[in-house]
Amino acid sequence: MKLDNGIISVEISDHGAELKSAVKNGREYMWCGDGAYWARTSPVLFPIVGSLKDKKYRVGDKEYGMNQHGFARDRDFELVESNECSATYILKSDEDTLLIYPFEFTLTIKYTIIGSTIRVNWIVKNQGDKTMSFAIGAHPGFNLKKGENYFKFDNTGKISYNLIDETGLYDASRVGYIETDEGYVKIEHEMFDNDALIIENRQAKEVSLCDGEKKPYVTVKFSSPLFGIWTPPKKNAPFMCIEPWYGRCDRNDFAGDISERDYENNIQAGESFEAEYEIELA
């Protein structure tokens, strides 16, 4: 599906309802999905974000297995509504999803282009008769410009982050700090030698990628309680991911029910969860 408002054009795949391209003035902003670095572009993470301890989780007294980031990114969505500037996709639970995720749901993803901005709306509806537990997150990858690049946070102080351990789980003991200069931080690939930086406690609501003159060329705006920044470790990859999350990987000492996971969203039968984020192209 292609959207074009005369200022920017975007392309979205039915597979995973994944944003594949965002172009302004002839420049491609989205990562191309080259498998030598990372074969995806902007997967939707649902119904988990990150990894489960031992790749398993518990609902009551029953155990289920699920791979990192869940299954939505690998499913075909249905395009239910579209025009020149918006496209709405739906994924519904079915026999296959219920085998690994025992909740009936509808996941709606809407993309809208407004000027130079891509707005992404999520609606998760509990279609079952019991409380539904889930996480959801974004994982867009953006091409870096040649030469020096900077992050620009809307937090001008020091930013703390956590790392994952060797099994992909949140390690509360592995804490680091980003020292900003009025919100700017030069991007060094060595920052990601230990994988993603997990930034919690609403320390920022906007993160930009800036060129060597510190002019922003992509800004991601969000209200999520945490976010990640990531590029493949030790690959010197030419792209960076800025990832708003409503949920994250398990702690490496977690032993509870799915509903007790950190940042888990729990909605009653018939209720819906709604969230959005924006990508602004300069």
PDB file of C-alpha atoms in Angstrom:
ATOM      1  CA  MET A   1       0.000   0.000   0.000  1.00  0.00           C
ATOM      2  CA  LYS A   2       1.347   3.426  -0.930  1.00  0.00           C
ATOM      3  CA  LEU A   3       0.289   6.742   0.621  1.00  0.00           C
ATOM      4  CA  ASP A   4       1.284  10.091  -0.884  1.00  0.00           C
ATOM      5  CA  ASN A   5       0.212  13.589   0.137  1.00  0.00           C
ATOM      6  CA  GLY A   6       2.558  15.438  -2.224  1.00  0.00           C
ATOM      7  CA  ILE A   7       5.038  16.102   0.600  1.00  0.00           C
ATOM      8  CA  ILE A   8       5.989  12.606   1.679  1.00  0.00           C
ATOM      9  CA  SER A   9       5.177   9.131   0.395  1.00  0.00           C
ATOM     10  CA  VAL A  10       5.154   5.938   2.422  1.00  0.00           C
ATOM     11  CA  GLU A  11       4.779   2.266   1.627  1.00  0.00           C
ATOM     12  CA  ILE A  12       3.273  -0.316   3.968  1.00  0.00           C
ATOM     13  CA  SER A  13       3.288  -4.078   3.567  1.00  0.00           C
ATOM     14  CA  ASP A  14       0.273  -6.249   4.391  1.00  0.00           C
ATOM     15  CA  HIS A  15       2.769  -8.660   5.933  1.00  0.00           C
ATOM     16  CA  GLY A  16       3.120  -7.495   9.510  1.00  0.00           C
ATOM     17  CA  ALA A  17       1.434  -4.178   8.596  1.00  0.00           C
ATOM     18  CA  GLU A  18       5.058  -3.066   8.411  1.00  0.00           C
ATOM     19  CA  LEU A  19       6.147   0.403   7.320  1.00  0.00           C
ATOM     20  CA  LYS A  20       8.644  -0.271   4.523  1.00  0.00           C
ATOM     21  CA  SER A  21       9.448   3.113   3.027  1.00  0.00           C
ATOM     22  CA  ALA A  22       9.207   6.823   3.836  1.00  0.00           C
ATOM     23  CA  VAL A  23      10.417   9.280   1.198  1.00  0.00           C
ATOM     24  CA  LYS A  24      10.642  13.067   1.233  1.00  0.00           C
ATOM     25  CA  ASN A  25      12.329  15.147  -1.471  1.00  0.00           C
ATOM     26  CA  GLY A  26      13.723  11.982  -3.013  1.00  0.00           C
ATOM     27  CA  ARG A  27      15.402  10.822   0.199  1.00  0.00           C
ATOM     28  CA  GLU A  28      14.583   7.395   1.671  1.00  0.00           C
ATOM     29  CA  TYR A  29      14.425   7.567   5.456  1.00  0.00           C
ATOM     30  CA  MET A  30      13.598   3.956   6.302  1.00  0.00           C
ATOM     31  CA  TRP A  31      16.164   1.180   6.545  1.00  0.00           C
ATOM     32  CA  CYS A  32      16.003  -1.156   3.530  1.00  0.00           C
ATOM     33  CA  GLY A  33      15.881  -4.486   5.402  1.00  0.00           C
ATOM     34  CA  ASP A  34      19.251  -5.798   4.173  1.00  0.00           C
ATOM     35  CA  GLY A  35      19.641  -9.162   5.921  1.00  0.00           C
ATOM     36  CA  ALA A  36      23.396  -8.683   6.219  1.00  0.00           C
ATOM     37  CA  TYR A  37      22.562  -6.323   9.079  1.00  0.00           C
ATOM     38  CA  TRP A  38      18.855  -6.739   9.912  1.00  0.00           C
ATOM     39  CA  ALA A  39      16.193  -8.144   7.612  1.00  0.00           C
ATOM     40  CA  ARG A  40      13.311  -6.039   8.903  1.00  0.00           C
ATOM     41  CA  THR A  41      12.367  -2.390   8.524  1.00  0.00           C
ATOM     42  CA  SER A  42       9.737  -1.445  11.113  1.00  0.00           C
ATOM     43  CA  PRO A  43       8.114  -4.511  12.700  1.00  0.00           C
ATOM     44  CA  VAL A  44       5.196  -4.238  15.108  1.00  0.00           C
ATOM     45  CA  LEU A  45       5.995  -6.004  18.373  1.00  0.00           C
ATOM     46  CA  PHE A  46       2.920  -7.812  19.730  1.00  0.00           C
ATOM     47  CA  PRO A  47       1.809  -9.455  22.015  1.00  0.00           C
ATOM     48  CA  ILE A  48       5.220  -9.273  23.670  1.00  0.00           C
ATOM     49  CA  VAL A  49       8.150  -6.881  23.414  1.00  0.00           C
ATOM     50  CA  GLY A  50      11.576  -8.466  23.724  1.00  0.00           C
ATOM     51  CA  SER A  51      12.212 -11.944  25.092  1.00  0.00           C
ATOM     52  CA  LEU A  52      10.475 -14.163  27.619  1.00  0.00           C
ATOM     53  CA  LYS A  53      12.421 -15.988  30.274  1.00  0.00           C
ATOM     54  CA  ASP A  54      13.169 -19.428  28.791  1.00  0.00           C
ATOM     55  CA  LYS A  55      10.916 -18.341  25.865  1.00  0.00           C
ATOM     56  CA  LYS A  56       7.905 -19.267  28.014  1.00  0.00           C
ATOM     57  CA  TYR A  57       5.173 -17.523  29.956  1.00  0.00           C
ATOM     58  CA  ARG A  58       2.375 -18.583  32.243  1.00  0.00           C
ATOM     59  CA  VAL A  59      -1.348 -17.868  32.228  1.00  0.00           C
ATOM     60  CA  GLY A  60      -2.743 -19.214  35.473  1.00  0.00           C
ATOM     61  CA  ASP A  61      -1.431 -22.748  35.778  1.00  0.00           C
ATOM     62  CA  LYS A  62      -0.799 -23.262  32.031  1.00  0.00           C
ATOM     63  CA  GLU A  63       2.481 -22.588  30.252  1.00  0.00           C
ATOM     64  CA  TYR A  64       2.936 -21.310  26.696  1.00  0.00           C
ATOM     65  CA  GLY A  65       5.923 -20.623  24.478  1.00  0.00           C
ATOM     66  CA  MET A  66       6.596 -17.622  22.263  1.00  0.00           C
ATOM     67  CA  ASN A  67       9.591 -16.253  20.415  1.00  0.00           C
ATOM     68  CA  GLN A  68      11.071 -12.781  20.801  1.00  0.00           C
ATOM     69  CA  HIS A  69       8.742  -9.862  19.970  1.00  0.00           C
ATOM     70  CA  GLY A  70       5.690 -12.061  19.397  1.00  0.00           C
ATOM     71  CA  PHE A  71       3.922 -13.110  16.212  1.00  0.00           C
ATOM     72  CA  ALA A  72       2.233 -10.020  14.739  1.00  0.00           C
ATOM     73  CA  ARG A  73       5.305  -9.067  12.703  1.00  0.00           C
ATOM     74  CA  ASP A  74       5.098 -12.417  10.892  1.00  0.00           C
ATOM     75  CA  ARG A  75       1.373 -12.428  10.138  1.00  0.00           C
ATOM     76  CA  ASP A  76      -0.555 -11.028   7.198  1.00  0.00           C
ATOM     77  CA  PHE A  77      -2.899  -8.205   8.181  1.00  0.00           C
ATOM     78  CA  GLU A  78      -6.115  -7.280   6.397  1.00  0.00           C
ATOM     79  CA  LEU A  79      -6.290  -3.839   4.816  1.00  0.00           C
ATOM     80  CA  VAL A  80      -9.777  -2.657   5.791  1.00  0.00           C
ATOM     81  CA  GLU A  81      -9.755   1.032   4.854  1.00  0.00           C
ATOM     82  CA  SER A  82      -7.522   3.336   2.841  1.00  0.00           C
ATOM     83  CA  ASN A  83      -7.283   6.617   0.968  1.00  0.00           C
ATOM     84  CA  GLU A  84      -4.423   8.784  -0.316  1.00  0.00           C
ATOM     85  CA  CYS A  85      -3.283   9.689   3.189  1.00  0.00           C
ATOM     86  CA  SER A  86      -4.230   6.799   5.476  1.00  0.00           C
ATOM     87  CA  ALA A  87      -4.400   3.024   5.664  1.00  0.00           C
ATOM     88  CA  THR A  88      -5.963   0.858   8.366  1.00  0.00           C
ATOM     89  CA  TYR A  89      -4.972  -2.761   8.975  1.00  0.00           C
ATOM     90  CA  ILE A  90      -6.496  -5.422  11.233  1.00  0.00           C
ATOM     91  CA  LEU A  91      -5.152  -8.647  12.695  1.00  0.00           C
ATOM     92  CA  LYS A  92      -7.575 -10.969  14.509  1.00  0.00           C
ATOM     93  CA  SER A  93      -6.893 -13.911  16.759  1.00  0.00           C
ATOM     94  CA  ASP A  94      -7.465 -17.301  15.164  1.00  0.00           C
ATOM     95  CA  GLU A  95      -6.867 -20.985  15.800  1.00  0.00           C
ATOM     96  CA  ASP A  96      -3.125 -20.608  15.260  1.00  0.00           C
ATOM     97  CA  THR A  97      -2.659 -17.632  17.587  1.00  0.00           C
ATOM     98  CA  LEU A  98      -4.802 -19.219  20.307  1.00  0.00           C
ATOM     99  CA  LEU A  99      -2.400 -22.166  20.474  1.00  0.00           C
ATOM    100  CA  ILE A 100       0.425 -19.894  21.648  1.00  0.00           C
ATOM    101  CA  TYR A 101      -1.522 -16.921  23.028  1.00  0.00           C
ATOM    102  CA  PRO A 102      -4.850 -17.843  24.700  1.00  0.00           C
ATOM    103  CA  PHE A 103      -6.608 -14.504  24.249  1.00  0.00           C
ATOM    104  CA  GLU A 104      -9.138 -13.417  21.631  1.00  0.00           C
ATOM    105  CA  PHE A 105      -8.200 -10.015  20.258  1.00  0.00           C
ATOM    106  CA  THR A 106      -8.336  -7.550  17.410  1.00  0.00           C
ATOM    107  CA  LEU A 107      -5.219  -5.481  16.688  1.00  0.00           C
ATOM    108  CA  THR A 108      -5.872  -2.414  14.537  1.00  0.00           C
ATOM    109  CA  ILE A 109      -2.986  -0.377  13.108  1.00  0.00           C
ATOM    110  CA  LYS A 110      -3.644   2.873  11.271  1.00  0.00           C
ATOM    111  CA  TYR A 111      -1.044   4.877   9.364  1.00  0.00           C
ATOM    112  CA  THR A 112      -1.820   8.501   8.543  1.00  0.00           C
ATOM    113  CA  ILE A 113       0.406  11.033   6.794  1.00  0.00           C
ATOM    114  CA  ILE A 114      -0.049  14.672   7.780  1.00  0.00           C
ATOM    115  CA  GLY A 115       2.389  17.110   6.179  1.00  0.00           C
ATOM    116  CA  SER A 116       5.839  15.628   6.845  1.00  0.00           C
ATOM    117  CA  THR A 117       4.607  13.413   9.698  1.00  0.00           C
ATOM    118  CA  ILE A 118       3.630   9.748   9.808  1.00  0.00           C
ATOM    119  CA  ARG A 119       1.206   9.044  12.635  1.00  0.00           C
ATOM    120  CA  VAL A 120       0.838   5.438  13.777  1.00  0.00           C
ATOM    121  CA  ASN A 121      -2.216   4.484  15.861  1.00  0.00           C
ATOM    122  CA  TRP A 122      -2.654   1.161  17.650  1.00  0.00           C
ATOM    123  CA  ILE A 123      -5.907  -0.207  19.045  1.00  0.00           C
ATOM    124  CA  VAL A 124      -5.891  -3.523  20.888  1.00  0.00           C
ATOM    125  CA  LYS A 125      -9.361  -4.837  21.739  1.00  0.00           C
ATOM    126  CA  ASN A 126     -10.065  -7.727  24.081  1.00  0.00           C
ATOM    127  CA  GLN A 127     -12.636  -9.845  22.236  1.00  0.00           C
ATOM    128  CA  GLY A 128     -12.705 -12.576  24.868  1.00  0.00           C
ATOM    129  CA  ASP A 129     -14.399 -13.075  28.219  1.00  0.00           C
ATOM    130  CA  LYS A 130     -11.338 -12.858  30.495  1.00  0.00           C
ATOM    131  CA  THR A 131      -8.661 -10.282  31.262  1.00  0.00           C
ATOM    132  CA  MET A 132      -6.151 -10.018  28.412  1.00  0.00           C
ATOM    133  CA  SER A 133      -2.454  -9.357  29.049  1.00  0.00           C
ATOM    134  CA  PHE A 134      -0.150  -8.020  26.356  1.00  0.00           C
ATOM    135  CA  ALA A 135       2.681  -5.698  25.403  1.00  0.00           C
ATOM    136  CA  ILE A 136       3.050  -3.717  22.193  1.00  0.00           C
ATOM    137  CA  GLY A 137       5.915  -1.758  20.711  1.00  0.00           C
ATOM    138  CA  ALA A 138       7.383  -0.162  17.619  1.00  0.00           C
ATOM    139  CA  HIS A 139      10.760  -0.970  16.050  1.00  0.00           C
ATOM    140  CA  PRO A 140      11.336   1.469  13.145  1.00  0.00           C
ATOM    141  CA  GLY A 141      14.805   1.605  11.625  1.00  0.00           C
ATOM    142  CA  PHE A 142      16.070   4.818  10.011  1.00  0.00           C
ATOM    143  CA  ASN A 143      18.961   5.363   7.633  1.00  0.00           C
ATOM    144  CA  LEU A 144      21.805   7.324   9.164  1.00  0.00           C
ATOM    145  CA  LYS A 145      23.355  10.134   7.152  1.00  0.00           C
ATOM    146  CA  LYS A 146      26.969   9.869   6.016  1.00  0.00           C
ATOM    147  CA  GLY A 147      29.492  11.303   8.422  1.00  0.00           C
ATOM    148  CA  GLU A 148      28.732  12.182  12.021  1.00  0.00           C
ATOM    149  CA  ASN A 149      25.275  11.649  13.472  1.00  0.00           C
ATOM    150  CA  TYR A 150      23.772  12.699  16.793  1.00  0.00           C
ATOM    151  CA  PHE A 151      20.852  11.831  19.001  1.00  0.00           C
ATOM    152  CA  LYS A 152      18.813  14.742  20.277  1.00  0.00           C
ATOM    153  CA  PHE A 153      16.673  13.991  23.340  1.00  0.00           C
ATOM    154  CA  ASP A 154      14.080  16.377  24.721  1.00  0.00           C
ATOM    155  CA  ASN A 155      15.751  15.676  28.074  1.00  0.00           C
ATOM    156  CA  THR A 156      18.799  17.924  28.466  1.00  0.00           C
ATOM    157  CA  GLY A 157      20.188  16.103  31.492  1.00  0.00           C
ATOM    158  CA  LYS A 158      21.752  12.707  32.099  1.00  0.00           C
ATOM    159  CA  ILE A 159      19.801   9.698  30.839  1.00  0.00           C
ATOM    160  CA  SER A 160      20.039   6.303  32.510  1.00  0.00           C
ATOM    161  CA  TYR A 161      19.552   3.018  30.702  1.00  0.00           C
ATOM    162  CA  ASN A 162      19.635  -0.721  31.342  1.00  0.00           C
ATOM    163  CA  LEU A 163      21.057  -3.538  29.274  1.00  0.00           C
ATOM    164  CA  ILE A 164      19.996  -7.108  28.602  1.00  0.00           C
ATOM    165  CA  ASP A 165      22.021 -10.116  29.674  1.00  0.00           C
ATOM    166  CA  GLU A 166      23.429 -12.843  27.424  1.00  0.00           C
ATOM    167  CA  THR A 167      19.995 -14.537  27.267  1.00  0.00           C
ATOM    168  CA  GLY A 168      18.212 -11.382  26.096  1.00  0.00           C
ATOM    169  CA  LEU A 169      16.591 -10.593  29.459  1.00  0.00           C
ATOM    170  CA  TYR A 170      16.504  -7.327  31.390  1.00  0.00           C
ATOM    171  CA  ASP A 171      19.352  -7.097  33.884  1.00  0.00           C
ATOM    172  CA  ALA A 172      18.632  -4.609  36.661  1.00  0.00           C
ATOM    173  CA  SER A 173      22.305  -4.624  37.664  1.00  0.00           C
ATOM    174  CA  ARG A 174      23.560  -3.494  34.248  1.00  0.00           C
ATOM    175  CA  VAL A 175      22.970   0.242  34.384  1.00  0.00           C
ATOM    176  CA  GLY A 176      24.637   2.887  32.244  1.00  0.00           C
ATOM    177  CA  TYR A 177      24.325   6.620  31.657  1.00  0.00           C
ATOM    178  CA  ILE A 178      24.234   8.884  28.635  1.00  0.00           C
ATOM    179  CA  GLU A 179      25.703  12.316  29.285  1.00  0.00           C
ATOM    180  CA  THR A 180      23.967  14.782  26.992  1.00  0.00           C
ATOM    181  CA  ASP A 181      25.162  18.195  25.902  1.00  0.00           C
ATOM    182  CA  GLU A 182      21.913  20.165  25.934  1.00  0.00           C
ATOM    183  CA  GLY A 183      20.201  16.958  24.831  1.00  0.00           C
ATOM    184  CA  TYR A 184      22.718  16.067  22.071  1.00  0.00           C
ATOM    185  CA  VAL A 185      24.807  12.901  22.075  1.00  0.00           C
ATOM    186  CA  LYS A 186      27.173  11.895  19.297  1.00  0.00           C
ATOM    187  CA  ILE A 187      26.279   8.446  17.995  1.00  0.00           C
ATOM    188  CA  GLU A 188      29.064   5.930  18.427  1.00  0.00           C
ATOM    189  CA  HIS A 189      28.389   2.346  17.399  1.00  0.00           C
ATOM    190  CA  GLU A 190      30.309   1.137  20.444  1.00  0.00           C
ATOM    191  CA  MET A 191      27.349   2.350  22.521  1.00  0.00           C
ATOM    192  CA  PHE A 192      25.498  -0.737  21.286  1.00  0.00           C
ATOM    193  CA  ASP A 193      28.170  -3.392  21.722  1.00  0.00           C
ATOM    194  CA  ASN A 194      25.980  -4.936  24.429  1.00  0.00           C
ATOM    195  CA  ASP A 195      22.760  -4.640  22.397  1.00  0.00           C
ATOM    196  CA  ALA A 196      19.817  -2.278  22.927  1.00  0.00           C
ATOM    197  CA  LEU A 197      19.700   0.543  25.449  1.00  0.00           C
ATOM    198  CA  ILE A 198      16.466   0.303  27.472  1.00  0.00           C
ATOM    199  CA  ILE A 199      15.400   3.740  28.693  1.00  0.00           C
ATOM    200  CA  GLU A 200      12.619   3.699  31.289  1.00  0.00           C
ATOM    201  CA  ASN A 201      10.676   6.105  33.513  1.00  0.00           C
ATOM    202  CA  ARG A 202       9.534   8.455  30.732  1.00  0.00           C
ATOM    203  CA  GLN A 203      12.952  10.106  30.482  1.00  0.00           C
ATOM    204  CA  ALA A 204      12.140  11.421  26.991  1.00  0.00           C
ATOM    205  CA  LYS A 205       9.123  11.951  24.752  1.00  0.00           C
ATOM    206  CA  GLU A 206      11.029  12.923  21.616  1.00  0.00           C
ATOM    207  CA  VAL A 207      14.202  11.499  20.113  1.00  0.00           C
ATOM    208  CA  SER A 208      15.746  12.874  16.922  1.00  0.00           C
ATOM    209  CA  LEU A 209      18.503  11.733  14.628  1.00  0.00           C
ATOM    210  CA  CYS A 210      20.620  14.722  13.640  1.00  0.00           C
ATOM    211  CA  ASP A 211      23.341  15.283  11.065  1.00  0.00           C
ATOM    212  CA  GLY A 212      26.874  16.491  11.709  1.00  0.00           C
ATOM    213  CA  GLU A 213      25.609  20.052  12.114  1.00  0.00           C
ATOM    214  CA  LYS A 214      23.101  18.818  14.710  1.00  0.00           C
ATOM    215  CA  LYS A 215      20.139  19.455  12.457  1.00  0.00           C
ATOM    216  CA  PRO A 216      17.375  16.883  12.987  1.00  0.00           C
ATOM    217  CA  TYR A 217      16.296  14.814  10.007  1.00  0.00           C
ATOM    218  CA  VAL A 218      14.051  12.267  11.783  1.00  0.00           C
ATOM    219  CA  THR A 219      12.159  12.789  15.031  1.00  0.00           C
ATOM    220  CA  VAL A 220      10.134  10.122  16.813  1.00  0.00           C
ATOM    221  CA  LYS A 221       7.503  11.458  19.239  1.00  0.00           C
ATOM    222  CA  PHE A 222       5.767   9.225  21.763  1.00  0.00           C
ATOM    223  CA  SER A 223       4.182   9.034  25.211  1.00  0.00           C
ATOM    224  CA  SER A 224       5.142   5.458  26.061  1.00  0.00           C
ATOM    225  CA  PRO A 225       6.569   4.695  29.526  1.00  0.00           C
ATOM    226  CA  LEU A 226       9.835   3.440  28.045  1.00  0.00           C
ATOM    227  CA  PHE A 227      11.681   3.116  24.769  1.00  0.00           C
ATOM    228  CA  GLY A 228      14.686   1.430  23.266  1.00  0.00           C
ATOM    229  CA  ILE A 229      17.426   2.582  20.934  1.00  0.00           C
ATOM    230  CA  TRP A 230      19.248  -0.071  18.947  1.00  0.00           C
ATOM    231  CA  THR A 231      21.466  -0.946  16.057  1.00  0.00           C
ATOM    232  CA  PRO A 232      22.993  -4.407  15.527  1.00  0.00           C
ATOM    233  CA  PRO A 233      25.928  -4.897  17.916  1.00  0.00           C
ATOM    234  CA  LYS A 234      29.417  -4.735  16.437  1.00  0.00           C
ATOM    235  CA  LYS A 235      28.241  -4.455  12.808  1.00  0.00           C
ATOM    236  CA  ASN A 236      28.717  -0.719  12.211  1.00  0.00           C
ATOM    237  CA  ALA A 237      25.280  -0.770  10.593  1.00  0.00           C
ATOM    238  CA  PRO A 238      24.163   2.336   8.670  1.00  0.00           C
ATOM    239  CA  PHE A 239      20.831   2.669  10.477  1.00  0.00           C
ATOM    240  CA  MET A 240      19.397   3.307  13.937  1.00  0.00           C
ATOM    241  CA  CYS A 241      16.148   2.199  15.580  1.00  0.00           C
ATOM    242  CA  ILE A 242      14.131   4.400  17.956  1.00  0.00           C
ATOM    243  CA  GLU A 243      11.485   2.206  19.579  1.00  0.00           C
ATOM    244  CA  PRO A 244       8.509   3.358  21.690  1.00  0.00           C
ATOM    245  CA  TRP A 245       7.414   0.473  23.922  1.00  0.00           C
ATOM    246  CA  TYR A 246       4.439  -0.398  26.083  1.00  0.00           C
ATOM    247  CA  GLY A 247       6.183  -3.404  27.605  1.00  0.00           C
ATOM    248  CA  ARG A 248       9.634  -4.978  27.537  1.00  0.00           C
ATOM    249  CA  CYS A 249      11.533  -8.232  27.937  1.00  0.00           C
ATOM    250  CA  ASP A 250      11.308 -10.201  31.165  1.00  0.00           C
ATOM    251  CA  ARG A 251      13.662  -9.505  34.034  1.00  0.00           C
ATOM    252  CA  ASN A 252      16.192 -12.294  34.374  1.00  0.00           C
ATOM    253  CA  ASP A 253      14.741 -13.092  37.813  1.00  0.00           C
ATOM    254  CA  PHE A 254      11.070 -12.982  36.779  1.00  0.00           C
ATOM    255  CA  ALA A 255       8.876 -15.899  37.836  1.00  0.00           C
ATOM    256  CA  GLY A 256       5.297 -14.611  37.690  1.00  0.00           C
ATOM    257  CA  ASP A 257       2.162 -14.895  35.596  1.00  0.00           C
ATOM    258  CA  ILE A 258       2.011 -12.979  32.284  1.00  0.00           C
ATOM    259  CA  SER A 259      -0.198 -10.368  33.942  1.00  0.00           C
ATOM    260  CA  GLU A 260       2.627  -9.593  36.389  1.00  0.00           C
ATOM    261  CA  ARG A 261       5.282  -8.812  33.779  1.00  0.00           C
ATOM    262  CA  ASP A 262       6.835  -5.364  34.036  1.00  0.00           C
ATOM    263  CA  TYR A 263       4.858  -2.755  32.043  1.00  0.00           C
ATOM    264  CA  GLU A 264       2.280  -5.365  31.038  1.00  0.00           C
ATOM    265  CA  ASN A 265      -1.071  -4.044  29.814  1.00  0.00           C
ATOM    266  CA  ASN A 266      -4.111  -5.811  31.268  1.00  0.00           C
ATOM    267  CA  ILE A 267      -7.546  -5.028  29.813  1.00  0.00           C
ATOM    268  CA  GLN A 268     -10.909  -6.472  30.778  1.00  0.00           C
ATOM    269  CA  ALA A 269     -13.298  -8.291  28.453  1.00  0.00           C
ATOM    270  CA  GLY A 270     -14.622  -5.912  25.810  1.00  0.00           C
ATOM    271  CA  GLU A 271     -12.145  -3.151  26.676  1.00  0.00           C
ATOM    272  CA  SER A 272      -9.626  -1.531  24.331  1.00  0.00           C
ATOM    273  CA  PHE A 273      -6.135  -0.106  24.653  1.00  0.00           C
ATOM    274  CA  GLU A 274      -5.123   2.797  22.407  1.00  0.00           C
ATOM    275  CA  ALA A 275      -1.745   4.410  21.794  1.00  0.00           C
ATOM    276  CA  GLU A 276       0.092   6.292  19.066  1.00  0.00           C
ATOM    277  CA  TYR A 277       3.475   7.613  18.040  1.00  0.00           C
ATOM    278  CA  GLU A 278       4.703   9.880  15.264  1.00  0.00           C
ATOM    279  CA  ILE A 279       7.632   9.961  12.878  1.00  0.00           C
ATOM    280  CA  GLU A 280       8.494  13.440  11.632  1.00  0.00           C
ATOM    281  CA  LEU A 281      10.708  13.787   8.548  1.00  0.00           C
ATOM    282  CA  ALA A 282      12.750  16.969   8.054  1.00  0.00           C
TER     283      ALA A 282
END
